[in-house]
Coordinates of N, CA and C in Angstrom, one line a residue:
X1 N 31.4 -50.7 -13.8 CA 30.5 -52.1 -13.6 C 29.1 -52.6 -13.8
X2 N 28.9 -53.3 -14.3 CA 27.3 -52.9 -15.1 C 26.6 -53.6 -13.4
X3 N 25.1 -52.9 -14.4 CA 24.4 -53.1 -12.8 C 24.2 -54.4 -12.3
X4 N 24.4 -55.4 -13.5 CA 24.6 -57.1 -12.6 C 25.7 -57.7 -11.7
X5 N 27.1 -56.0 -11.7 CA 27.7 -56.6 -11.7 C 27.7 -55.7 -9.5
X6 N 27.1 -54.8 -10.1 CA 26.6 -53.2 -8.2 C 26.1 -54.1 -8.0
X7 N 25.3 -54.8 -8.5 CA 23.7 -55.4 -7.4 C 24.7 -57.2 -6.8
X8 N 25.7 -57.9 -7.5 CA 26.1 -58.8 -6.3 C 28.0 -58.6 -5.9
X9 N 28.2 -56.7 -6.2 CA 29.7 -56.0 -5.0 C 28.7 -56.6 -4.0
X10 N 27.8 -55.7 -3.8 CA 26.9 -54.9 -2.8 C 26.4 -56.4 -1.9
X11 N 26.0 -57.0 -1.9 CA 26.3 -58.9 -1.5 C 27.5 -58.5 -0.3
X12 N 28.7 -58.9 -1.5 CA 30.2 -59.3 -1.4 C 30.5 -57.9 0.1
X13 N 30.0 -57.1 -0.3 CA 29.9 -55.9 0.4 C 29.5 -56.0 2.0
X14 N 28.5 -56.7 2.1 CA 27.2 -56.4 3.7 C 28.4 -57.9 3.6
X15 N 28.3 -58.4 3.2 CA 28.8 -59.8 4.2 C 30.1 -59.5 4.9
X16 N 31.2 -58.6 4.0 CA 32.7 -58.6 4.2 C 32.8 -57.5 5.3
X17 N 31.0 -56.1 6.1 CA 31.0 -55.9 7.1 C 31.6 -54.3 5.8
X18 N 31.3 -54.2 4.3 CA 31.8 -52.8 4.7 C 31.5 -51.8 4.5
X19 N 30.6 -51.5 5.7 CA 29.7 -50.6 5.6 C 30.6 -49.3 4.7
X20 N 31.2 -48.8 4.7 CA 32.2 -47.2 3.6 C 31.8 -47.1 2.2
X21 N 32.2 -48.3 2.0 CA 31.6 -49.0 0.1 C 30.3 -49.5 0.0
X22 N 29.1 -50.6 0.8 CA 28.6 -50.9 0.4 C 27.6 -49.9 0.2
X23 N 27.5 -48.6 1.2 CA 26.8 -47.0 1.0 C 27.0 -46.6 0.1
X24 N 28.2 -46.2 -0.3 CA 28.8 -45.7 -1.2 C 28.4 -46.0 -2.8
X25 N 27.0 -48.1 -2.5 CA 26.5 -47.6 -3.9 C 25.2 -47.3 -4.7
X26 N 24.7 -46.5 -3.0 CA 23.4 -45.9 -3.5 C 23.5 -44.3 -3.9
X27 N 22.2 -43.8 -3.7 CA 22.0 -42.9 -4.3 C 22.2 -41.4 -2.9
X28 N 22.8 -40.5 -3.5 CA 22.2 -39.2 -2.3 C 20.9 -39.8 -1.1
X29 N 19.7 -39.6 -2.2 CA 18.5 -40.0 -1.9 C 18.0 -40.9 -1.7
X30 N 18.2 -42.4 -1.3 CA 17.6 -43.4 -1.6 C 16.8 -43.9 -0.5
X31 N 16.0 -45.0 -0.5 CA 15.0 -45.4 -0.4 C 14.9 -46.5 0.4
X32 N 15.3 -46.5 1.5 CA 15.4 -48.4 1.3 C 14.2 -49.0 2.7
X33 N 13.6 -49.9 1.7 CA 11.9 -50.5 2.8 C 12.5 -51.3 3.4
X34 N 12.4 -51.9 4.5 CA 12.6 -53.0 5.1 C 11.7 -54.1 6.3
X35 N 11.4 -54.9 6.2 CA 10.4 -54.9 6.7 C 10.6 -55.3 8.9
X36 N 9.8 -54.5 9.6 CA 10.3 -54.1 10.6 C 10.9 -52.4 11.1
X37 N 11.2 -52.1 10.2 CA 11.7 -50.8 10.7 C 11.2 -49.7 9.4
X38 N 11.5 -48.9 10.0 CA 10.9 -47.3 9.3 C 11.2 -47.3 7.9
X39 N 10.8 -46.8 6.9 CA 11.8 -46.9 5.3 C 12.9 -45.9 5.7
X40 N 14.6 -46.0 5.6 CA 16.1 -46.1 5.4 C 16.1 -44.9 4.6
X41 N 15.9 -43.6 4.4 CA 16.1 -42.8 3.7 C 17.5 -41.8 3.9
X42 N 18.4 -42.3 3.0 CA 19.3 -41.4 2.4 C 20.6 -42.1 2.7
X43 N 22.5 -41.5 2.5 CA 23.1 -42.5 2.5 C 23.7 -42.4 4.5
X44 N 23.5 -41.2 4.9 CA 23.5 -41.6 6.6 C 22.9 -42.4 7.1
X45 N 21.4 -43.0 7.1 CA 20.6 -43.4 8.0 C 21.0 -44.6 7.0
X46 N 21.0 -44.8 6.1 CA 21.5 -45.8 5.2 C 22.6 -46.5 6.2
X47 N 23.6 -45.9 6.7 CA 25.2 -45.9 7.5 C 24.8 -46.4 8.7
X48 N 23.9 -45.7 8.9 CA 22.5 -46.3 10.5 C 22.6 -47.7 10.8
X49 N 21.8 -47.2 9.9 CA 21.2 -49.2 10.1 C 22.3 -50.0 10.2
X50 N 23.1 -50.4 8.9 CA 24.1 -51.3 8.5 C 25.3 -51.3 10.5
X51 N 25.6 -50.3 11.3 CA 26.4 -49.8 11.8 C 25.7 -50.1 13.1
X52 N 24.7 -49.7 12.9 CA 23.7 -49.7 14.4 C 22.5 -50.7 15.0
X53 N 21.5 -50.7 13.6 CA 20.2 -51.5 13.8 C 20.9 -52.4 14.0
X54 N 21.3 -53.0 12.7 CA 20.1 -54.3 11.7 C 20.9 -55.2 13.1
X55 N 20.2 -56.7 13.0 CA 20.2 -57.5 14.1 C 21.8 -58.7 13.3
X56 N 21.8 -58.3 12.7 CA 22.5 -59.1 12.6 C 24.2 -59.1 12.6
X57 N 25.2 -60.6 12.6 CA 26.4 -60.1 13.6 C 27.0 -60.5 12.8
X58 N 26.7 -61.6 11.5 CA 27.2 -61.9 10.4 C 26.4 -62.8 10.0
X59 N 27.4 -63.4 8.1 CA 27.0 -64.4 7.2 C 27.2 -64.1 6.0
X60 N 26.2 -64.9 5.6 CA 26.5 -65.3 3.9 C 25.3 -65.1 2.9
X61 N 25.0 -64.0 1.0 CA 24.1 -63.8 1.4 C 24.2 -65.3 -0.3
X62 N 23.4 -65.3 -0.8 CA 23.5 -66.8 -1.5 C 23.4 -66.6 -2.5
X63 N 23.0 -65.9 -3.9 CA 22.3 -65.2 -4.9 C 21.5 -66.3 -6.4
X64 N 20.8 -66.6 -6.3 CA 20.1 -67.2 -7.1 C 20.1 -67.4 -7.9
X65 N 19.3 -65.6 -7.9 CA 18.1 -65.3 -9.4 C 18.5 -63.7 -9.1
X66 N 18.7 -63.3 -10.5 CA 19.4 -61.7 -10.4 C 18.5 -61.1 -11.3
X67 N 17.5 -60.5 -12.3 CA 17.0 -60.0 -13.0 C 17.1 -58.9 -13.0
X68 N 17.9 -58.7 -13.9 CA 17.5 -57.1 -14.2 C 17.3 -56.4 -15.3
X69 N 15.8 -55.3 -15.4 CA 16.1 -55.0 -17.0 C 15.8 -53.2 -16.4
X70 N 16.1 -52.7 -17.7 CA 15.8 -51.3 -17.7 C 16.9 -50.5 -16.2
X71 N 15.6 -49.0 -15.4 CA 15.9 -49.2 -14.4 C 15.8 -49.7 -13.0
X72 N 16.1 -51.3 -13.7 CA 15.2 -51.7 -12.5 C 15.3 -54.0 -12.5
X73 N 16.2 -53.8 -11.1 CA 16.3 -55.7 -11.4 C 15.7 -56.0 -9.4
X74 N 15.3 -57.6 -9.7 CA 14.9 -58.6 -9.0 C 16.1 -59.5 -8.4
X75 N 15.8 -59.6 -7.7 CA 16.9 -61.0 -7.1 C 16.1 -61.6 -5.6
X76 N 17.0 -63.1 -5.6 CA 15.7 -63.6 -5.2 C 17.4 -64.7 -4.7
X77 N 17.8 -64.7 -3.2 CA 18.6 -65.7 -2.7 C 18.1 -66.4 -1.0
X78 N 19.7 -66.7 -0.6 CA 19.4 -66.9 0.5 C 19.9 -66.6 1.6
X79 N 20.1 -67.1 3.1 CA 21.2 -66.0 3.2 C 21.4 -66.9 4.9
X80 N 22.3 -67.3 5.2 CA 22.4 -68.1 6.5 C 23.9 -67.2 7.2
X81 N 23.0 -67.0 8.9 CA 24.2 -66.0 9.3 C 23.8 -66.5 11.0
X82 N 24.9 -65.7 11.9 CA 24.8 -65.3 12.9 C 23.7 -63.9 13.6
X83 N 22.5 -63.6 14.6 CA 22.7 -62.3 14.9 C 23.3 -62.0 16.0
X84 N 23.2 -60.7 16.7 CA 23.9 -60.3 17.5 C 23.1 -61.0 18.7
X85 N 22.5 -61.3 19.0 CA 22.4 -63.0 20.7 C 22.4 -63.6 20.3
X86 N 23.0 -64.8 19.1 CA 23.4 -64.8 19.3 C 23.0 -66.6 18.8
X87 N 21.7 -66.3 18.4 CA 20.9 -67.2 17.1 C 21.9 -67.3 15.8
X88 N 21.0 -68.6 14.7 CA 21.6 -69.0 14.0 C 20.3 -68.7 12.5
X89 N 20.8 -68.2 11.7 CA 19.6 -67.7 10.9 C 20.1 -68.4 9.6
X90 N 18.6 -68.6 8.9 CA 18.5 -69.5 7.7 C 17.7 -68.9 6.7
X91 N 17.3 -68.1 5.6 CA 15.8 -67.6 5.1 C 16.6 -67.2 3.6
X92 N 15.5 -67.6 2.8 CA 15.4 -66.8 1.5 C 14.5 -65.8 1.6
X93 N 15.0 -64.7 0.8 CA 15.2 -63.2 0.8 C 14.8 -62.4 -1.1
X94 N 14.3 -62.0 -0.8 CA 14.1 -61.1 -2.2 C 14.0 -59.5 -2.0
X95 N 14.5 -59.2 -3.0 CA 14.8 -57.8 -2.7 C 14.8 -56.8 -4.4
X96 N 14.5 -55.8 -4.5 CA 13.4 -54.7 -5.3 C 14.6 -53.7 -5.4
X97 N 15.4 -54.0 -6.5 CA 16.3 -52.3 -6.5 C 16.1 -51.7 -7.8
X98 N 16.2 -50.0 -7.4 CA 16.0 -49.2 -8.7 C 16.5 -48.7 -9.4
X99 N 17.3 -48.4 -10.0 CA 18.8 -47.2 -9.7 C 18.5 -46.0 -10.2
X100 N 19.4 -44.9 -9.9 CA 19.2 -43.9 -10.3 C 20.6 -43.4 -12.0
X101 N 20.5 -42.3 -12.5 CA 20.6 -42.1 -13.9 C 21.8 -42.7 -14.2
X102 N 22.9 -42.1 -12.9 CA 24.3 -43.0 -12.8 C 23.9 -43.7 -12.4
X103 N 23.5 -45.1 -11.9 CA 23.9 -46.6 -11.9 C 23.8 -46.9 -10.1
X104 N 23.4 -46.0 -9.7 CA 24.2 -45.9 -8.5 C 22.5 -46.4 -7.5
X105 N 21.8 -47.2 -7.0 CA 20.7 -47.9 -6.4 C 19.8 -46.5 -5.7
X106 N 19.2 -46.3 -7.1 CA 17.8 -45.6 -6.1 C 16.7 -46.3 -4.7
X107 N 16.4 -46.7 -5.3 CA 15.7 -47.7 -4.1 C 16.1 -48.9 -3.8
X108 N 15.2 -49.7 -2.6 CA 15.5 -51.4 -2.2 C 14.4 -51.4 -1.5
X109 N 13.9 -52.9 -2.1 CA 12.5 -52.3 -1.1 C 13.3 -54.4 -0.7
X110 N 12.9 -55.1 1.2 CA 13.7 -56.2 0.9 C 12.3 -57.2 1.9
X111 N 12.6 -57.8 1.3 CA 10.5 -59.0 1.8 C 11.7 -60.7 2.2
X112 N 10.9 -61.3 2.8 CA 11.3 -62.0 3.9 C 10.6 -63.2 3.7
X113 N 11.2 -64.5 3.2 CA 10.3 -65.9 3.3 C 10.0 -65.9 4.9
X114 N 8.8 -66.2 5.4 CA 8.5 -66.4 6.7 C 7.7 -66.3 7.7
X115 N 6.6 -67.0 7.9 CA 5.6 -67.3 8.4 C 4.9 -65.8 9.4
X116 N 3.9 -65.3 8.9 CA 3.3 -64.2 10.0 C 1.6 -64.5 9.4
X117 N 1.4 -65.4 8.9 CA -0.3 -65.7 8.7 C -0.6 -66.3 8.8

C-alpha cells in the first residue's frame, strides 16, 4: 500500500470505527496533536482516545486534497457526523502527517476550521 492509499485507508477505518486496524497504521511511538487534547503518544494512547475520549460518535470524512511529499503529507477535507451528545457537526479540517521509514504514521497534527478569535 502506498502512502496516499495508507492515508485514505486511515480515514475509512476511522469512519468504520475499526480502532485496532487504524492504530496499526501508526508507528509504536507516534505522536498525535489534536486541538483540545494533550499530545497522544504511542499506540496505546491512540487506542484509548478512539475508544474512550473522542467526542465523535459517528461520521464520514471526505478528502478534497491529499499532497504527499517524501516523508510527509497534507490532507484537507470535510467531516460530517454526530457527537456523543447527539449534536450534528459539519466542519473542514486539515491534517499533517509524517512517516517512519517503514511507512507507518510517525506523527499527525489536526487543525479544524472553527471560529476561535
